[in-house]
mmCIF file of C-alpha atoms and ligand atoms in Angstrom:
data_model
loop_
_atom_site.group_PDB
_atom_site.id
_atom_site.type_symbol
_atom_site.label_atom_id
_atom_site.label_comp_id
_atom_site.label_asym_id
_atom_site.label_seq_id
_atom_site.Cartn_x
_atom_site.Cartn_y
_atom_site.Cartn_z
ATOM 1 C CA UNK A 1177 0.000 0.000 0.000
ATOM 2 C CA UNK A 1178 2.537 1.973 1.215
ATOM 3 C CA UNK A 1179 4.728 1.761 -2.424
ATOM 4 C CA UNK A 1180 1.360 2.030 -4.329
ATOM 5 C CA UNK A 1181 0.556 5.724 -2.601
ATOM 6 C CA UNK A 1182 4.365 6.236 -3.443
ATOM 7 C CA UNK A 1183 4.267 5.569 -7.128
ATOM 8 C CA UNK A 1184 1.130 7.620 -6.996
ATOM 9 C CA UNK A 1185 2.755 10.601 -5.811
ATOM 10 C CA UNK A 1186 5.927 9.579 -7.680
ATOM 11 C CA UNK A 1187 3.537 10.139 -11.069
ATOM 12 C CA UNK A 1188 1.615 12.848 -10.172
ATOM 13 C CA UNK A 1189 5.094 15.099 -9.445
ATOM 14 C CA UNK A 1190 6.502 13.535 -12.797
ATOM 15 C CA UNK A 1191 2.795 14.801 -14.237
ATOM 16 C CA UNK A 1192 2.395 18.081 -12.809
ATOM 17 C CA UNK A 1193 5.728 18.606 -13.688
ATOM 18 C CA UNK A 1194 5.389 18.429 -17.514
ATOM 19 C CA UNK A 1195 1.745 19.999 -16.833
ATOM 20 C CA UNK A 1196 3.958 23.117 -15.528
ATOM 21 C CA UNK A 1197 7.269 23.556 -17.554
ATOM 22 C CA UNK A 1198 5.051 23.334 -20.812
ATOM 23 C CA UNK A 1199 2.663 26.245 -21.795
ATOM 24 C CA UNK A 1200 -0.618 24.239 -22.989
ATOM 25 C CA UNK A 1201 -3.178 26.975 -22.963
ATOM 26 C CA UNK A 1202 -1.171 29.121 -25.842
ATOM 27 C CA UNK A 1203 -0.095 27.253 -28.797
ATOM 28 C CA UNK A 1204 0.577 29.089 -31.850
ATOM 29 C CA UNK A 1205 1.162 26.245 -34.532
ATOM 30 C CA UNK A 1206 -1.507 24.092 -34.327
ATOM 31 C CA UNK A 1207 -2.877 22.710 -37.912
ATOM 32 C CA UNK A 1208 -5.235 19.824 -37.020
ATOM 33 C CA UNK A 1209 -5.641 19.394 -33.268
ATOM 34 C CA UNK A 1210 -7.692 21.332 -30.554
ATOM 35 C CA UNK A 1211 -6.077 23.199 -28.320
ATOM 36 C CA UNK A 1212 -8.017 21.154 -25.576
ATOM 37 C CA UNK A 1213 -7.017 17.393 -26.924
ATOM 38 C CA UNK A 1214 -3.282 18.971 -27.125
ATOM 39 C CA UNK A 1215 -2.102 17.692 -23.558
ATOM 40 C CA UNK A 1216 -3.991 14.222 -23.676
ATOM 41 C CA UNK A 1217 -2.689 13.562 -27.066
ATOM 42 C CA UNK A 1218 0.983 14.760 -26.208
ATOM 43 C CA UNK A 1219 0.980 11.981 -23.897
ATOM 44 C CA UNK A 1220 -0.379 9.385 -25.755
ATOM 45 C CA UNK A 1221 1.993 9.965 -29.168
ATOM 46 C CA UNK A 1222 5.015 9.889 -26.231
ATOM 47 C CA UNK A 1223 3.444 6.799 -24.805
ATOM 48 C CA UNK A 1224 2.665 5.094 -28.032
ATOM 49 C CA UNK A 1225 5.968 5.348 -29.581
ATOM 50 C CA UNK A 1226 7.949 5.052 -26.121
ATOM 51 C CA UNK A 1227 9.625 8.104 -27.243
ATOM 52 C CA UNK A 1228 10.092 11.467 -25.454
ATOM 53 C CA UNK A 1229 9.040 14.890 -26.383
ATOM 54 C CA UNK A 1230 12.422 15.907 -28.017
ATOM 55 C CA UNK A 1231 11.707 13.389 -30.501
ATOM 56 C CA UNK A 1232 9.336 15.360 -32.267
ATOM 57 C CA UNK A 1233 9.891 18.558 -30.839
ATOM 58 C CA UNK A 1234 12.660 20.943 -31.745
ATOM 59 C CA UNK A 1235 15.571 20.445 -28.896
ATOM 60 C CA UNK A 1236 18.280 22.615 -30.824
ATOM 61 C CA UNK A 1237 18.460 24.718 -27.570
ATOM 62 C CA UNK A 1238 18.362 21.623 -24.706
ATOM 63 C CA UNK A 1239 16.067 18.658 -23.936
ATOM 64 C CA UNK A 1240 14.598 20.083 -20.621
ATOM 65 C CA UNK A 1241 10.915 20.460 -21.663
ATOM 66 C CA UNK A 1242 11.535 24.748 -20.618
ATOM 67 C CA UNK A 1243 14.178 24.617 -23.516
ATOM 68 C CA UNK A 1244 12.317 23.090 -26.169
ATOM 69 C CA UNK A 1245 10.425 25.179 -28.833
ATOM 70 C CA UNK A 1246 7.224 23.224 -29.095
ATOM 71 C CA UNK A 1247 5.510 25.976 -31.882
ATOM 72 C CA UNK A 1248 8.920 24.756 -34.312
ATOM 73 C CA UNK A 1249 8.003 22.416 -37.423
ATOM 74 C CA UNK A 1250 12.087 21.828 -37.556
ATOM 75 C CA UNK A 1251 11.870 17.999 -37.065
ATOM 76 C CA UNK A 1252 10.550 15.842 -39.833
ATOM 77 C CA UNK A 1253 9.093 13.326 -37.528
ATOM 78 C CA UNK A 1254 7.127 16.663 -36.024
ATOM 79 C CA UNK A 1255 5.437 16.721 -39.964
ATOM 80 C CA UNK A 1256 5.230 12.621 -39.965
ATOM 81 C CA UNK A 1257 3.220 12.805 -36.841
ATOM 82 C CA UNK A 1258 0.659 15.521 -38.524
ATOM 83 C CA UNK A 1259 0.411 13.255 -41.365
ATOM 84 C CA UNK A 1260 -0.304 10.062 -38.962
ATOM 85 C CA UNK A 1261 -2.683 12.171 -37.291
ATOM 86 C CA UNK A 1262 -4.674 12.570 -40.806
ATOM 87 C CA UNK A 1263 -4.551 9.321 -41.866
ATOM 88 C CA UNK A 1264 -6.119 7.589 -38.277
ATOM 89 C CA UNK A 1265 -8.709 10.341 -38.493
ATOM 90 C CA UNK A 1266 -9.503 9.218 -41.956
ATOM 91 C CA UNK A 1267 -9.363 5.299 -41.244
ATOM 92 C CA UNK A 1268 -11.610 5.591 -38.365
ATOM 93 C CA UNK A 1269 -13.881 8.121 -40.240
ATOM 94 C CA UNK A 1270 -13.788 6.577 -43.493
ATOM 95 C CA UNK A 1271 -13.579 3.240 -42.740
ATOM 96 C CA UNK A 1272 -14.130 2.005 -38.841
ATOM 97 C CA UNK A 1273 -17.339 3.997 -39.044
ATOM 98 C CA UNK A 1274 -18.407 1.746 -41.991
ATOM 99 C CA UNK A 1275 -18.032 -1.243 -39.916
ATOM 100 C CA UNK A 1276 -19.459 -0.192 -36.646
ATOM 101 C CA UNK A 1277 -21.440 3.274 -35.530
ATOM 102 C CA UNK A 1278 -18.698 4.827 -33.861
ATOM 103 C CA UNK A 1279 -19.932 5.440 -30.632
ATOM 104 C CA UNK A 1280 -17.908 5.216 -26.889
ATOM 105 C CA UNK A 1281 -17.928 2.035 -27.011
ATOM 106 C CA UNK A 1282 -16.010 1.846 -30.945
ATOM 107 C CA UNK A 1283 -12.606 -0.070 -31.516
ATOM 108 C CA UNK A 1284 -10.833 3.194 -32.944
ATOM 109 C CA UNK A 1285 -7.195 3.197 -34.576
ATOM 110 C CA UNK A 1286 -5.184 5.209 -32.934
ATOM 111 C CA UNK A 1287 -1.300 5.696 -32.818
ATOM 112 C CA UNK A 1288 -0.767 2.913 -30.140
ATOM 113 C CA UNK A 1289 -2.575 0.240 -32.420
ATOM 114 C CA UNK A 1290 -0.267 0.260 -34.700
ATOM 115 C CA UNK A 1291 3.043 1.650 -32.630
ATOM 116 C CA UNK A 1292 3.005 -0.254 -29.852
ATOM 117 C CA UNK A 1293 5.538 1.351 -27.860
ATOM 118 C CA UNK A 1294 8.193 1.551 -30.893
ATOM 119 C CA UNK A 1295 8.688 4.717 -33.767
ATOM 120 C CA UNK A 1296 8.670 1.843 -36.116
ATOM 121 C CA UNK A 1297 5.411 -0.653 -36.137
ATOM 122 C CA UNK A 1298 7.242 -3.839 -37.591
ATOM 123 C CA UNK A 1299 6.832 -6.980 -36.673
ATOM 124 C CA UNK A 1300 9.520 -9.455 -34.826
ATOM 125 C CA UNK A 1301 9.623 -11.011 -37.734
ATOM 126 C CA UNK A 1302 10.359 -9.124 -39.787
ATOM 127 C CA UNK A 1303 13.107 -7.433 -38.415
ATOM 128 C CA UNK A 1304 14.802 -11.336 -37.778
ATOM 129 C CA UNK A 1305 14.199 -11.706 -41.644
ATOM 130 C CA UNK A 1306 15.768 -8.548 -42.368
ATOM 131 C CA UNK A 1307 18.401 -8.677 -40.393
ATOM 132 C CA UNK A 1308 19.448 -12.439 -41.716
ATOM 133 C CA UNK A 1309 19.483 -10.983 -45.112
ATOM 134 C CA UNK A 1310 21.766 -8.655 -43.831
ATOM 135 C CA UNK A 1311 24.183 -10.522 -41.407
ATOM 136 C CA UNK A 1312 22.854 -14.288 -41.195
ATOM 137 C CA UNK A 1313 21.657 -16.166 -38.380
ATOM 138 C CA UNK A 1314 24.000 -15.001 -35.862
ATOM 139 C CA UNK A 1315 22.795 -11.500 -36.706
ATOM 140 C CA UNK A 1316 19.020 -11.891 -36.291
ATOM 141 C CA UNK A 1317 19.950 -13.984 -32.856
ATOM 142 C CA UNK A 1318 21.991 -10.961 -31.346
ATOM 143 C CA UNK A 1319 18.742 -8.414 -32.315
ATOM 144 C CA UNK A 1320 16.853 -10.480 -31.108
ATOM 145 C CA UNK A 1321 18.131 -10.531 -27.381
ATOM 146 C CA UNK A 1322 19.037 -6.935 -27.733
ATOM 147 C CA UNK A 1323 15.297 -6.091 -28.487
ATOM 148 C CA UNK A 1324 14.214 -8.671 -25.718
ATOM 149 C CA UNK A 1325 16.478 -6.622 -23.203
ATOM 150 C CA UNK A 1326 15.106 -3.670 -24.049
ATOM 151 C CA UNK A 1327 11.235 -4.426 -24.752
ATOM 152 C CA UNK A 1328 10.779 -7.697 -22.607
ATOM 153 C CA UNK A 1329 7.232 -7.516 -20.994
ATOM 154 C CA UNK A 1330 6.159 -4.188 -22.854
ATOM 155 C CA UNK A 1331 3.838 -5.608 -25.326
ATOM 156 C CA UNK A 1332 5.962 -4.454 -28.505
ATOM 157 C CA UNK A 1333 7.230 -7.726 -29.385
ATOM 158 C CA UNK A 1334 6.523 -11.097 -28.957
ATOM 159 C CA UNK A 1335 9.053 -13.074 -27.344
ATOM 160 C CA UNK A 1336 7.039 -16.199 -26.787
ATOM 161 C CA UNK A 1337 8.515 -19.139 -28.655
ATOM 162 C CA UNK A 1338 6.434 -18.658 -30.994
ATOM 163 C CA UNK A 1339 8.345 -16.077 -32.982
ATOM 164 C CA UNK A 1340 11.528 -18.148 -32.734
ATOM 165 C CA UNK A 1341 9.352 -21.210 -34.018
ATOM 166 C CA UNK A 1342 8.237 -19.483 -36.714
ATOM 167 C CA UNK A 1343 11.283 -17.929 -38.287
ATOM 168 C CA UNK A 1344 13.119 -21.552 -37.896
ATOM 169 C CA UNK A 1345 10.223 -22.753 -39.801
ATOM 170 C CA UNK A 1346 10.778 -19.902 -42.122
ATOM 171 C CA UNK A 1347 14.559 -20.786 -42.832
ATOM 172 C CA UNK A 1348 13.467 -24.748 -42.969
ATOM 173 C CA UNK A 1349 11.169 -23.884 -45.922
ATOM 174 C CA UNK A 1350 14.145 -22.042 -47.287
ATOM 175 C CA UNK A 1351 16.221 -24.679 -46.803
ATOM 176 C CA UNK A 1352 18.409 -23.400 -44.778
ATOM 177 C CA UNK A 1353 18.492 -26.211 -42.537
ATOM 178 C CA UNK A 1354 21.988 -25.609 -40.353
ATOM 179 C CA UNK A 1355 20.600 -21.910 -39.591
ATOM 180 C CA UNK A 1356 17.035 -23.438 -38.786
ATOM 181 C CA UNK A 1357 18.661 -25.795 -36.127
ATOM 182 C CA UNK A 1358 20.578 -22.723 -34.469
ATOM 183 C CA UNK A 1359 17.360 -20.665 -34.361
ATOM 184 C CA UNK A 1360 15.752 -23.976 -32.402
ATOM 185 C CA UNK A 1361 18.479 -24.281 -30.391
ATOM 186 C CA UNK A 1362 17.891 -20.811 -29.021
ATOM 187 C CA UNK A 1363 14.089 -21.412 -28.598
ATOM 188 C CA UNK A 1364 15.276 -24.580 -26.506
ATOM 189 C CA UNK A 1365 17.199 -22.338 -24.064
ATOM 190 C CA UNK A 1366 14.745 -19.625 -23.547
ATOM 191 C CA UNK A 1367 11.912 -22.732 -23.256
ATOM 192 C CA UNK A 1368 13.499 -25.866 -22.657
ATOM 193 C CA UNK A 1369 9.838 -27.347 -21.210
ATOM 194 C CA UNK A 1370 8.653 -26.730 -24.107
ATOM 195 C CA UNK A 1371 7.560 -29.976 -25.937
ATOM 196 C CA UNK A 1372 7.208 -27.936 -29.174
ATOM 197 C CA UNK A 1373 10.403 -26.460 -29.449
ATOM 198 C CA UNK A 1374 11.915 -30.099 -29.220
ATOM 199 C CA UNK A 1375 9.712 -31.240 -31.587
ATOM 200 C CA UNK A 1376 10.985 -28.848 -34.164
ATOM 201 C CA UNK A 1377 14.303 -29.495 -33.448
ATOM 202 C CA UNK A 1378 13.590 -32.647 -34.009
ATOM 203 C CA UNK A 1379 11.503 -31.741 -37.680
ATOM 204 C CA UNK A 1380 14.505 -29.761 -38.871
ATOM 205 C CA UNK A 1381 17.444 -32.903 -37.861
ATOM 206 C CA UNK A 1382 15.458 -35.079 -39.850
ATOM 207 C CA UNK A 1383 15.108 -32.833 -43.017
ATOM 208 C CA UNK A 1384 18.809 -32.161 -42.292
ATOM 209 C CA UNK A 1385 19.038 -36.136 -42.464
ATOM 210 C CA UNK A 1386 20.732 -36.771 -39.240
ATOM 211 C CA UNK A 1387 17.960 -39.280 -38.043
ATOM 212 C CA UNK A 1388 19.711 -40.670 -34.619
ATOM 213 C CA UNK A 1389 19.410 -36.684 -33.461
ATOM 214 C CA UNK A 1390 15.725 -36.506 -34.857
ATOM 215 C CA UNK A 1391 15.101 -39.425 -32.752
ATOM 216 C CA UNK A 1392 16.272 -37.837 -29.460
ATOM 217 C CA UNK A 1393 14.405 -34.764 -29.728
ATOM 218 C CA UNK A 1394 11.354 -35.897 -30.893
ATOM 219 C CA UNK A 1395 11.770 -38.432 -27.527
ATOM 220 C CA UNK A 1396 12.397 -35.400 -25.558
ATOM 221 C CA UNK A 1397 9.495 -33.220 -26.917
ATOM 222 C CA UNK A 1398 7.249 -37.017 -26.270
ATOM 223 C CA UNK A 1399 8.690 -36.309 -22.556
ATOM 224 C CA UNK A 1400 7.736 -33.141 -22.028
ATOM 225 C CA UNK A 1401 4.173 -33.464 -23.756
ATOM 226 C CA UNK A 1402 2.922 -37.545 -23.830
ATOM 227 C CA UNK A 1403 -0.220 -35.890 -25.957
ATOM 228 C CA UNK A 1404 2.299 -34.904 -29.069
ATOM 229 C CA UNK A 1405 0.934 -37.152 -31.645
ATOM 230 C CA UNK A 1406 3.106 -35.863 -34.159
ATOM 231 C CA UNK A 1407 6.350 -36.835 -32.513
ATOM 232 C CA UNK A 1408 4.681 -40.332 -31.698
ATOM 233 C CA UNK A 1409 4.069 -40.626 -35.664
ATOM 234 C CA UNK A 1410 7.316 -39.275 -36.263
ATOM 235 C CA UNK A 1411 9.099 -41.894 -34.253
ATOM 236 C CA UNK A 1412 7.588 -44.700 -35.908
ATOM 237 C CA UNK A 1413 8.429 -43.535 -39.258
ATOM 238 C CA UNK A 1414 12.256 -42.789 -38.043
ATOM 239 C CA UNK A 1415 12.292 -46.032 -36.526
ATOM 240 C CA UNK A 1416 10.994 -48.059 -39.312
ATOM 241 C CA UNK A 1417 13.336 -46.782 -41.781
ATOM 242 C CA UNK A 1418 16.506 -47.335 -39.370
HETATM 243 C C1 HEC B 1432 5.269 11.773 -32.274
HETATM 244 C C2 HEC B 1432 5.531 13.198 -32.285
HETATM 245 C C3 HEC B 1432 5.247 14.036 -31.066
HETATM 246 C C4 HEC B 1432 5.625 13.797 -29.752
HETATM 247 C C5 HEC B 1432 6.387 12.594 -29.203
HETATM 248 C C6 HEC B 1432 5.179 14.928 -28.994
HETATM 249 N N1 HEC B 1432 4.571 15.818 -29.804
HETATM 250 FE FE1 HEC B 1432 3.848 17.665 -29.267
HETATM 251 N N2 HEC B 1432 3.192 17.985 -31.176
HETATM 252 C C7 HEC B 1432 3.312 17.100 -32.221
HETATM 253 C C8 HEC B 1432 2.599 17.617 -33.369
HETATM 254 C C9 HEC B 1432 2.453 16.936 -34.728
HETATM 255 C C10 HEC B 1432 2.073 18.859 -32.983
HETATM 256 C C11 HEC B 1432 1.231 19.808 -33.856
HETATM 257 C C12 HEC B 1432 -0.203 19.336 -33.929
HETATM 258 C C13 HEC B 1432 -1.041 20.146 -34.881
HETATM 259 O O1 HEC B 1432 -0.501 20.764 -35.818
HETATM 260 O O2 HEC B 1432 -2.277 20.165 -34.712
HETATM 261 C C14 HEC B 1432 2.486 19.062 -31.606
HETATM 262 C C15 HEC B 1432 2.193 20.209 -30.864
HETATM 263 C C16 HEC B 1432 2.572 20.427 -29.556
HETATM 264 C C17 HEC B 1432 2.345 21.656 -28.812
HETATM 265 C C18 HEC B 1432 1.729 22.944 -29.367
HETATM 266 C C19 HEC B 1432 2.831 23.842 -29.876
HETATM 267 C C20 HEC B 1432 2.323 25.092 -30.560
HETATM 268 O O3 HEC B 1432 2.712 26.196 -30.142
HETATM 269 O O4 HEC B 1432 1.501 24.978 -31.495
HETATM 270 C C21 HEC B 1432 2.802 21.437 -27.556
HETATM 271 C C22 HEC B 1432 2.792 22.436 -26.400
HETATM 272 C C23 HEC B 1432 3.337 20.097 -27.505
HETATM 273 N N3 HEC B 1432 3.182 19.502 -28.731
HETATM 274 C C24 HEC B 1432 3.890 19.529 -26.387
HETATM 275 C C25 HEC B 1432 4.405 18.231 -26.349
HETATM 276 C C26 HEC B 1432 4.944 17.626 -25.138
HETATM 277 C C27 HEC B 1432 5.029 18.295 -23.774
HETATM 278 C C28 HEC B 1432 5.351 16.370 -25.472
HETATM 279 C C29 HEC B 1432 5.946 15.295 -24.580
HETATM 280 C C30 HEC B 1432 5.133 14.918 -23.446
HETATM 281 C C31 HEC B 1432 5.083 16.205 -26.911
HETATM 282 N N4 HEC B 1432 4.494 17.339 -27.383
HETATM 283 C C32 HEC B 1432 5.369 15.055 -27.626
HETATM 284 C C33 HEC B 1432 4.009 15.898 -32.196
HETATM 285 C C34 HEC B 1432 4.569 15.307 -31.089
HETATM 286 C C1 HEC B 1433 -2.174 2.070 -39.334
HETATM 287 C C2 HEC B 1433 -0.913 2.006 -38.630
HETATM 288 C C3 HEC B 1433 -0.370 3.295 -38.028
HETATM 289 C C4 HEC B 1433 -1.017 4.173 -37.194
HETATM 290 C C5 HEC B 1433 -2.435 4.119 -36.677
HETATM 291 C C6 HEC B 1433 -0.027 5.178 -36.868
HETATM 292 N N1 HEC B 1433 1.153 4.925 -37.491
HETATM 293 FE FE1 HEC B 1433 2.861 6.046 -37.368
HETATM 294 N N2 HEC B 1433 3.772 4.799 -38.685
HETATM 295 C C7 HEC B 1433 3.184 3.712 -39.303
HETATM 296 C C8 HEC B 1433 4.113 3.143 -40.264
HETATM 297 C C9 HEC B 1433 3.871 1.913 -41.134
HETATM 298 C C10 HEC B 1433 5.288 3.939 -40.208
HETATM 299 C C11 HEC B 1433 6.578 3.733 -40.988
HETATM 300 C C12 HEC B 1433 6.580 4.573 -42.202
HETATM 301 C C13 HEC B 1433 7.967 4.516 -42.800
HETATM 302 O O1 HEC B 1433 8.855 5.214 -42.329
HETATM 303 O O2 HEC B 1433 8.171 3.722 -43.716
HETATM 304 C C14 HEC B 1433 5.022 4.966 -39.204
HETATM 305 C C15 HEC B 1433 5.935 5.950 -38.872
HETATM 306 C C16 HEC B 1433 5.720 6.959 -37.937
HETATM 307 C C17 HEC B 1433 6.680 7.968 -37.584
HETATM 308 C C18 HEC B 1433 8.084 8.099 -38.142
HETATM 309 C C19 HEC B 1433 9.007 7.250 -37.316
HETATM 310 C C20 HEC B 1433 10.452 7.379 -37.712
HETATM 311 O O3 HEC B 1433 11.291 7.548 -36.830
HETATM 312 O O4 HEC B 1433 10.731 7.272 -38.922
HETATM 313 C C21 HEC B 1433 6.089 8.771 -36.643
HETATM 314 C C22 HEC B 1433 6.708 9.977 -35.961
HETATM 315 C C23 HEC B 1433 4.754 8.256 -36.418
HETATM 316 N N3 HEC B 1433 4.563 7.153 -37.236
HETATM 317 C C24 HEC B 1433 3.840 8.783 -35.535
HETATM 318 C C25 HEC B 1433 2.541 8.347 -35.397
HETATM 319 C C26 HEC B 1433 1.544 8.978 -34.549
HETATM 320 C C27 HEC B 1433 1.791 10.201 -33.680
HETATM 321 C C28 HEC B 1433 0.392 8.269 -34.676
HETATM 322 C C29 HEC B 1433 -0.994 8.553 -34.072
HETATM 323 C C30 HEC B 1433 -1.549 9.855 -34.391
HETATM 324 C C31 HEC B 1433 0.666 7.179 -35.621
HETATM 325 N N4 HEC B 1433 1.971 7.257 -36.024
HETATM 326 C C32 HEC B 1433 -0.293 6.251 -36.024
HETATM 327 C C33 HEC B 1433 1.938 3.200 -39.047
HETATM 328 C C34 HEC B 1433 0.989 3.784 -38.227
#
């Protein structure tokens, strides 16, 4: 309780703080929002892109929120966020409201559905595929534990082992079989009670032809989950052919 009333207070200093270095009540350069949305949305574009003021607002004179010159259109992310602005307004007008009478209750898009706490919305995946295009497999494991450092438990990325399972299933259909088995090997180490990561460890030895190592992981992933049918099929076939 005691932590909960500190955080509290904690916030509403860290609040009233921005609410007083930063004139809200006279803004000169406003092209699309109301000057009374300005403060909510202020906080919700900061939020939404885990970003601070600075990054849209010019800071040529200091990054305390007294230095910066809010009215300024000097940064290009400034004129990227005007047209991001436009285009929700115009998804949720133009579209959304075709869907569903937007009333309180309405799913709207706003910056956050799309953002998720990062400037750029991509996906896990594709920033693994990208960077193994650009460095290989060793590559898209290292950005992959510095973005799980960094974003673990924000809800940007997902760092289940699903996305791990995915893009070795990605390189497997590419066959890139050695690259697939390192990308399982890491899923085995974040989850190693997984049954499914085992099991395709055990999918991509067997494509890579090493059938004794198939064998032992599909046993292991049969260990950790009797109910994987698959790896009970699996076995049987491996066996059969020995
Ligand atoms: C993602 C970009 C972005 C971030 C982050 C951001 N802003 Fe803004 N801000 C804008 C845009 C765009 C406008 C102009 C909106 C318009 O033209 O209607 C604006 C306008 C303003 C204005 C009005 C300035 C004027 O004189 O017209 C103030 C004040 C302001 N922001 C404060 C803040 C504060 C404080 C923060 C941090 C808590 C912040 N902003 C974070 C994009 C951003
Ligand atoms: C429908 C999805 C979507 C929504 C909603 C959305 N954005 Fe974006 N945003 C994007 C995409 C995609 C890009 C990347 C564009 C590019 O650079 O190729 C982007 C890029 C940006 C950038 C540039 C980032 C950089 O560093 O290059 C800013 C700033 C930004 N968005 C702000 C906002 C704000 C503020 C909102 C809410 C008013 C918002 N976005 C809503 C999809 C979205």
């Amino acid at each position: 309780m005691k932590s909960v009333l500190c955080t509290l207070i904690v916030i509403f200093f860290l609040h009233s703080n921005i609410t007083a270095q930063v004139d809200w009540d006279n803004p000169k350069n406003l092209k699309i929002l109301k000057k009374e949305e300005l403060r909510a949305n202020m906080r919700a574009f900061s939020f939404s892109l885990g970003v601070r003021c600075y990054y849209c607002h010019d800071d040529s004179k200091g990054r305390k929120l007294s230095e910066i010159d809010f009215s300024s259109d000097v940064k290009p992310t400034k004129q990227i966020a005007r047209t991001m602005i436009k285009m929700s307004n115009s998804i949720n007008k133009d579209f959304i409201s075709e869907v569903r009478k937007i009333d309180e209750n309405a799913i709207s898009v706003a910056c956050n559905t799309c953002h998720r706490g990062a400037t750029e919305p991509k996906h896990i995946t594709q920033i693994l595929s990208e960077e193994y295009s650009n460095g290989g497999v060793e590559q898209s494991i290292s950005r992959f534990d510095e973005l799980r450092e960094i974003y673990y438990a924000r809800g940007t990325y997902d760092f289940s082992e699903n996305t791990l399972n995915w893009f070795g299933y990605d390189l497997l259909g590419k066959e890139k079989y050695a690259d697939a088995i390192n990308i399982f090997q890491k899923n085995i180490e974040l989850f190693p009670k997984s049954g499914n990561v085992y099991d395709s460890m055990g999918e991509a030895f067997m494509k890579n032809g090493d059938k004794n190592k198939a064998i032992e992981y599909y046993e292991k992933s049969l260990e950790l989950n009797p109910q994987n049918k698959n790896a009970v099929d699996m076995l049987k076939k491996l066996r059969e052919e020995n």
